[in-house]
């Protein structure tokens, strides 16, 4: 166990199961001494997360599509744990039809939902964290993105647009929150076999393609992505602001 994050309290939003990137981030941060708090969307996900965390006190319900739910969750977090040092936002969703075929399959409702949950929610989280005075000085916010924001990845479609919006939003947040001593960044994670990825049509081809393009032909792991997350939550990253940091074994280079 290291001490990079000793004494820091970090809120992890989006951990669903052992294979999720958010859990990989949480595992590394815990190894580095962080005290972790987790949000969950509903009772089904709570049961899965509780098996991993083992402490119900550290679990807080939060549906990021609802401002009221975010506000209530942050009130609970502050009541139980006081102020915190960072938030990891690892939440994204698009209806299945938005992740099939080509971009013309997109619907108005599906597009709006993908942008709301996958992009706006990060801004909403930051907004209410500031309003609730939940964040300590030099707090760090990090979100997860993917290179489908800048490349036309097969079947990624609406989610690629949502990730592009998320990255642009991150830069504006970094500018405006930086004056308050809060830094904001994004991690562009390589393709990993998670529950989220399996929702993309022909996801196995995407995973194979990503592995073939890694510099060593070995896919990135959730622990490696978690290492970057731990760095961004630590005091070593105080000069890193408004960046998209790639953790994909060089896939984005090709």
CSV table of C-alpha atoms in Angstrom, one decimal:
chain,number,residue,atom,x,y,z
A,1,UNK,CA,0.0,0.0,0.0
A,2,UNK,CA,1.3,3.4,-1.0
A,3,UNK,CA,0.6,6.8,0.6
A,4,UNK,CA,0.0,9.0,-2.4
A,5,UNK,CA,-3.6,9.7,-1.4
A,6,UNK,CA,-3.2,9.3,2.4
A,7,UNK,CA,-5.7,11.5,4.2
A,8,UNK,CA,-7.8,12.2,1.1
A,9,UNK,CA,-11.5,11.5,0.7
A,10,UNK,CA,-12.6,10.7,-2.9
A,11,UNK,CA,-16.1,10.3,-4.2
A,12,UNK,CA,-16.3,7.6,-7.0
A,13,UNK,CA,-19.4,7.8,-9.2
A,14,UNK,CA,-20.1,5.0,-11.6
A,15,UNK,CA,-18.5,1.8,-10.1
A,16,UNK,CA,-20.8,-1.0,-11.1
A,17,UNK,CA,-18.9,-4.3,-10.8
A,18,UNK,CA,-15.3,-5.6,-10.5
A,19,UNK,CA,-14.7,-5.2,-14.3
A,20,UNK,CA,-15.7,-1.6,-14.5
A,21,UNK,CA,-13.1,1.1,-15.1
A,22,UNK,CA,-14.4,3.0,-12.1
A,23,UNK,CA,-13.7,0.0,-9.8
A,24,UNK,CA,-10.1,-0.2,-11.3
A,25,UNK,CA,-9.7,3.5,-10.4
A,26,UNK,CA,-11.1,2.9,-6.9
A,27,UNK,CA,-8.9,-0.1,-6.2
A,28,UNK,CA,-5.7,1.8,-7.0
A,29,UNK,CA,-6.8,4.9,-5.1
A,30,UNK,CA,-7.6,2.7,-2.1
A,31,UNK,CA,-4.1,1.1,-2.4
A,32,UNK,CA,-2.7,4.6,-2.2
A,33,UNK,CA,-4.4,5.3,1.1
A,34,UNK,CA,-7.6,7.2,0.0
A,35,UNK,CA,-10.9,7.0,1.9
A,36,UNK,CA,-13.5,6.2,-0.8
A,37,UNK,CA,-17.2,7.0,-1.0
A,38,UNK,CA,-19.3,5.5,-3.7
A,39,UNK,CA,-22.6,6.5,-5.4
A,40,UNK,CA,-25.0,4.1,-7.0
A,41,UNK,CA,-28.0,4.7,-9.2
A,42,UNK,CA,-30.5,2.1,-7.9
A,43,UNK,CA,-31.0,-0.8,-5.6
A,44,UNK,CA,-29.9,-3.4,-8.1
A,45,UNK,CA,-26.6,-1.7,-8.6
A,46,UNK,CA,-26.3,-1.1,-4.8
A,47,UNK,CA,-26.4,-4.8,-4.2
A,48,UNK,CA,-23.6,-5.4,-6.7
A,49,UNK,CA,-21.5,-2.6,-5.3
A,50,UNK,CA,-22.0,-3.6,-1.7
A,51,UNK,CA,-20.5,-7.0,-2.4
A,52,UNK,CA,-17.3,-5.2,-3.4
A,53,UNK,CA,-17.2,-2.5,-0.8
A,54,UNK,CA,-18.6,-4.3,2.1
A,55,UNK,CA,-19.6,-1.1,4.0
A,56,UNK,CA,-23.1,0.3,3.4
A,57,UNK,CA,-22.2,3.5,5.1
A,58,UNK,CA,-19.9,4.4,2.2
A,59,UNK,CA,-22.6,3.9,-0.4
A,60,UNK,CA,-24.9,6.8,-1.3
A,61,UNK,CA,-27.8,6.7,-3.8
A,62,UNK,CA,-27.5,9.2,-6.7
A,63,UNK,CA,-29.2,9.3,-10.1
A,64,UNK,CA,-27.2,11.9,-12.1
A,65,UNK,CA,-30.2,12.5,-14.4
A,66,UNK,CA,-31.9,14.2,-11.5
A,67,UNK,CA,-30.7,17.5,-10.0
A,68,UNK,CA,-32.7,16.7,-6.9
A,69,UNK,CA,-31.0,13.3,-6.5
A,70,UNK,CA,-27.5,14.8,-6.9
A,71,UNK,CA,-28.2,17.5,-4.3
A,72,UNK,CA,-29.6,15.0,-1.8
A,73,UNK,CA,-26.7,12.7,-2.3
A,74,UNK,CA,-24.1,15.4,-1.7
A,75,UNK,CA,-26.0,16.5,1.4
A,76,UNK,CA,-25.6,12.9,2.7
A,77,UNK,CA,-21.9,12.8,1.7
A,78,UNK,CA,-21.2,16.0,3.6
A,79,UNK,CA,-23.2,14.9,6.6
A,80,UNK,CA,-21.4,11.6,6.8
A,81,UNK,CA,-17.9,12.5,5.7
A,82,UNK,CA,-17.5,16.2,5.7
A,83,UNK,CA,-15.7,17.9,2.8
A,84,UNK,CA,-13.9,15.8,0.2
A,85,UNK,CA,-10.8,16.1,-1.9
A,86,UNK,CA,-11.9,14.8,-5.3
A,87,UNK,CA,-14.7,13.3,-7.5
A,88,UNK,CA,-14.2,10.6,-10.1
A,89,UNK,CA,-17.1,10.8,-12.7
A,90,UNK,CA,-17.3,7.5,-14.6
A,91,UNK,CA,-20.9,7.6,-15.8
A,92,UNK,CA,-22.1,7.2,-19.4
A,93,UNK,CA,-25.2,5.8,-21.0
A,94,UNK,CA,-26.9,5.7,-24.4
A,95,UNK,CA,-29.9,3.6,-25.5
A,96,UNK,CA,-28.9,0.5,-27.5
A,97,UNK,CA,-30.1,1.7,-30.9
A,98,UNK,CA,-27.7,4.7,-30.5
A,99,UNK,CA,-24.8,2.2,-30.5
A,100,UNK,CA,-25.6,0.2,-33.6
A,101,UNK,CA,-25.0,0.7,-37.3
A,102,UNK,CA,-24.4,4.3,-38.3
A,103,UNK,CA,-25.1,7.7,-36.8
A,104,UNK,CA,-28.4,8.1,-38.7
A,105,UNK,CA,-29.8,5.5,-36.3
A,106,UNK,CA,-29.7,8.2,-33.7
A,107,UNK,CA,-33.1,9.5,-32.4
A,108,UNK,CA,-33.8,12.8,-30.8
A,109,UNK,CA,-34.8,11.2,-27.5
A,110,UNK,CA,-31.8,8.9,-27.5
A,111,UNK,CA,-29.4,11.6,-28.4
A,112,UNK,CA,-30.7,13.9,-25.7
A,113,UNK,CA,-30.5,11.1,-23.1
A,114,UNK,CA,-26.9,10.2,-24.0
A,115,UNK,CA,-25.8,13.9,-23.8
A,116,UNK,CA,-27.7,14.3,-20.5
A,117,UNK,CA,-26.3,11.3,-18.7
A,118,UNK,CA,-22.9,11.1,-20.3
A,119,UNK,CA,-22.0,14.8,-20.5
A,120,UNK,CA,-24.2,17.2,-18.6
A,121,UNK,CA,-24.1,15.1,-15.5
A,122,UNK,CA,-20.4,15.9,-15.0
A,123,UNK,CA,-21.3,19.6,-15.0
A,124,UNK,CA,-24.2,19.1,-12.7
A,125,UNK,CA,-22.1,17.2,-10.3
A,126,UNK,CA,-19.5,20.0,-10.2
A,127,UNK,CA,-22.2,22.6,-9.9
A,128,UNK,CA,-23.9,21.1,-6.9
A,129,UNK,CA,-20.6,20.1,-5.2
A,130,UNK,CA,-19.6,23.8,-5.3
A,131,UNK,CA,-23.0,24.9,-4.1
A,132,UNK,CA,-22.9,22.5,-1.2
A,133,UNK,CA,-19.4,23.6,-0.4
A,134,UNK,CA,-18.4,20.0,-0.5
A,135,UNK,CA,-14.9,20.4,-2.0
A,136,UNK,CA,-11.7,21.1,-0.2
A,137,UNK,CA,-9.1,23.5,-1.4
A,138,UNK,CA,-7.1,22.0,-4.3
A,139,UNK,CA,-9.8,19.5,-5.0
A,140,UNK,CA,-9.6,17.4,-8.2
A,141,UNK,CA,-12.4,16.4,-10.6
A,142,UNK,CA,-11.8,13.8,-13.2
A,143,UNK,CA,-14.1,12.2,-15.8
A,144,UNK,CA,-13.7,9.3,-18.2
A,145,UNK,CA,-13.7,9.7,-22.0
A,146,UNK,CA,-12.7,7.8,-25.1
A,147,UNK,CA,-11.1,8.6,-28.4
A,148,UNK,CA,-14.4,8.1,-30.1
A,149,UNK,CA,-14.8,11.8,-29.3
A,150,UNK,CA,-12.3,12.7,-32.1
A,151,UNK,CA,-12.4,9.5,-34.3
A,152,UNK,CA,-15.4,8.0,-36.0
A,153,UNK,CA,-15.3,4.6,-34.2
A,154,UNK,CA,-17.6,1.9,-35.6
A,155,UNK,CA,-21.0,1.8,-33.9
A,156,UNK,CA,-19.9,4.3,-31.2
A,157,UNK,CA,-22.0,7.0,-32.9
A,158,UNK,CA,-24.0,9.1,-30.4
A,159,UNK,CA,-21.7,8.2,-27.6
A,160,UNK,CA,-18.8,9.7,-29.5
A,161,UNK,CA,-20.7,12.9,-29.8
A,162,UNK,CA,-21.5,12.8,-26.1
A,163,UNK,CA,-17.8,12.3,-25.3
A,164,UNK,CA,-16.8,15.2,-27.5
A,165,UNK,CA,-19.2,17.4,-25.6
A,166,UNK,CA,-17.9,16.0,-22.3
A,167,UNK,CA,-14.3,17.0,-23.2
A,168,UNK,CA,-15.3,20.5,-24.4
A,169,UNK,CA,-17.3,20.9,-21.2
A,170,UNK,CA,-14.3,19.8,-19.1
A,171,UNK,CA,-12.2,22.5,-20.6
A,172,UNK,CA,-14.7,25.2,-19.7
A,173,UNK,CA,-15.1,23.8,-16.2
A,174,UNK,CA,-11.3,23.8,-15.8
A,175,UNK,CA,-11.2,27.4,-16.7
A,176,UNK,CA,-14.0,28.5,-14.4
A,177,UNK,CA,-13.3,26.3,-11.4
A,178,UNK,CA,-9.6,26.9,-11.6
A,179,UNK,CA,-10.1,30.3,-10.0
A,180,UNK,CA,-11.5,28.5,-7.0
A,181,UNK,CA,-8.5,26.1,-6.8
A,182,UNK,CA,-10.4,23.2,-8.3
A,183,UNK,CA,-8.7,21.4,-11.2
A,184,UNK,CA,-10.6,19.5,-13.8
A,185,UNK,CA,-9.3,16.9,-16.2
A,186,UNK,CA,-10.4,13.9,-18.3
A,187,UNK,CA,-8.9,10.4,-18.7
A,188,UNK,CA,-9.2,9.0,-22.2
A,189,UNK,CA,-9.2,5.3,-21.4
A,190,UNK,CA,-8.5,2.6,-23.9
A,191,UNK,CA,-11.0,0.0,-24.8
A,192,UNK,CA,-11.5,-2.5,-22.0
A,193,UNK,CA,-14.0,-5.3,-21.8
A,194,UNK,CA,-16.6,-3.9,-19.4
A,195,UNK,CA,-20.3,-4.1,-19.1
A,196,UNK,CA,-20.6,-0.7,-20.8
A,197,UNK,CA,-18.5,-1.8,-23.8
A,198,UNK,CA,-20.6,-4.9,-24.4
A,199,UNK,CA,-23.5,-2.6,-25.2
A,200,UNK,CA,-21.8,-1.5,-28.4
A,201,UNK,CA,-22.6,-3.6,-31.5
A,202,UNK,CA,-19.6,-5.7,-32.6
A,203,UNK,CA,-17.8,-4.7,-29.4
A,204,UNK,CA,-15.5,-7.8,-29.7
A,205,UNK,CA,-14.1,-6.4,-33.0
A,206,UNK,CA,-13.5,-3.0,-31.3
A,207,UNK,CA,-11.6,-4.7,-28.5
A,208,UNK,CA,-9.5,-6.8,-31.0
A,209,UNK,CA,-8.7,-3.7,-33.0
A,210,UNK,CA,-7.7,-1.8,-30.0
A,211,UNK,CA,-5.4,-4.5,-28.8
A,212,UNK,CA,-3.8,-4.9,-32.2
A,213,UNK,CA,-3.0,-1.1,-32.2
A,214,UNK,CA,-1.5,-1.0,-28.7
A,215,UNK,CA,2.2,-0.4,-29.0
A,216,UNK,CA,2.9,-3.8,-27.4
A,217,UNK,CA,-0.2,-5.5,-28.7
A,218,UNK,CA,-1.5,-5.9,-25.1
A,219,UNK,CA,-4.7,-4.2,-24.1
A,220,UNK,CA,-4.6,-1.6,-21.3
A,221,UNK,CA,-5.9,-2.7,-17.9
A,222,UNK,CA,-8.3,-1.0,-15.5
A,223,UNK,CA,-5.5,-0.9,-13.0
A,224,UNK,CA,-3.3,1.1,-15.4
A,225,UNK,CA,-6.2,3.5,-16.0
A,226,UNK,CA,-6.6,3.6,-12.2
A,227,UNK,CA,-3.0,4.7,-11.8
A,228,UNK,CA,-3.7,7.8,-13.9
A,229,UNK,CA,-6.8,8.5,-11.8
A,230,UNK,CA,-4.8,8.2,-8.6
A,231,UNK,CA,-2.2,10.6,-9.9
A,232,UNK,CA,-4.9,13.2,-10.9
A,233,UNK,CA,-6.5,12.9,-7.4
A,234,UNK,CA,-3.1,13.5,-5.8
A,235,UNK,CA,-1.1,16.6,-5.0
A,236,UNK,CA,1.4,15.6,-7.6
A,237,UNK,CA,-1.1,16.8,-10.3
A,238,UNK,CA,-1.8,20.3,-9.1
A,239,UNK,CA,-0.3,21.7,-12.3
A,240,UNK,CA,-2.4,19.6,-14.6
A,241,UNK,CA,-5.5,21.5,-15.6
A,242,UNK,CA,-8.0,21.1,-18.4
A,243,UNK,CA,-6.2,18.1,-20.1
A,244,UNK,CA,-7.3,14.9,-21.8
A,245,UNK,CA,-4.8,12.3,-20.7
A,246,UNK,CA,-4.6,9.2,-22.7
A,247,UNK,CA,-4.2,5.8,-21.0
A,248,UNK,CA,-4.6,3.4,-23.9
A,249,UNK,CA,-1.2,1.9,-24.5
A,250,UNK,CA,-0.7,4.2,-27.5
A,251,UNK,CA,-3.8,3.2,-29.5
A,252,UNK,CA,-4.6,6.8,-30.2
A,253,UNK,CA,-1.2,7.3,-31.9
A,254,UNK,CA,-2.3,5.2,-34.9
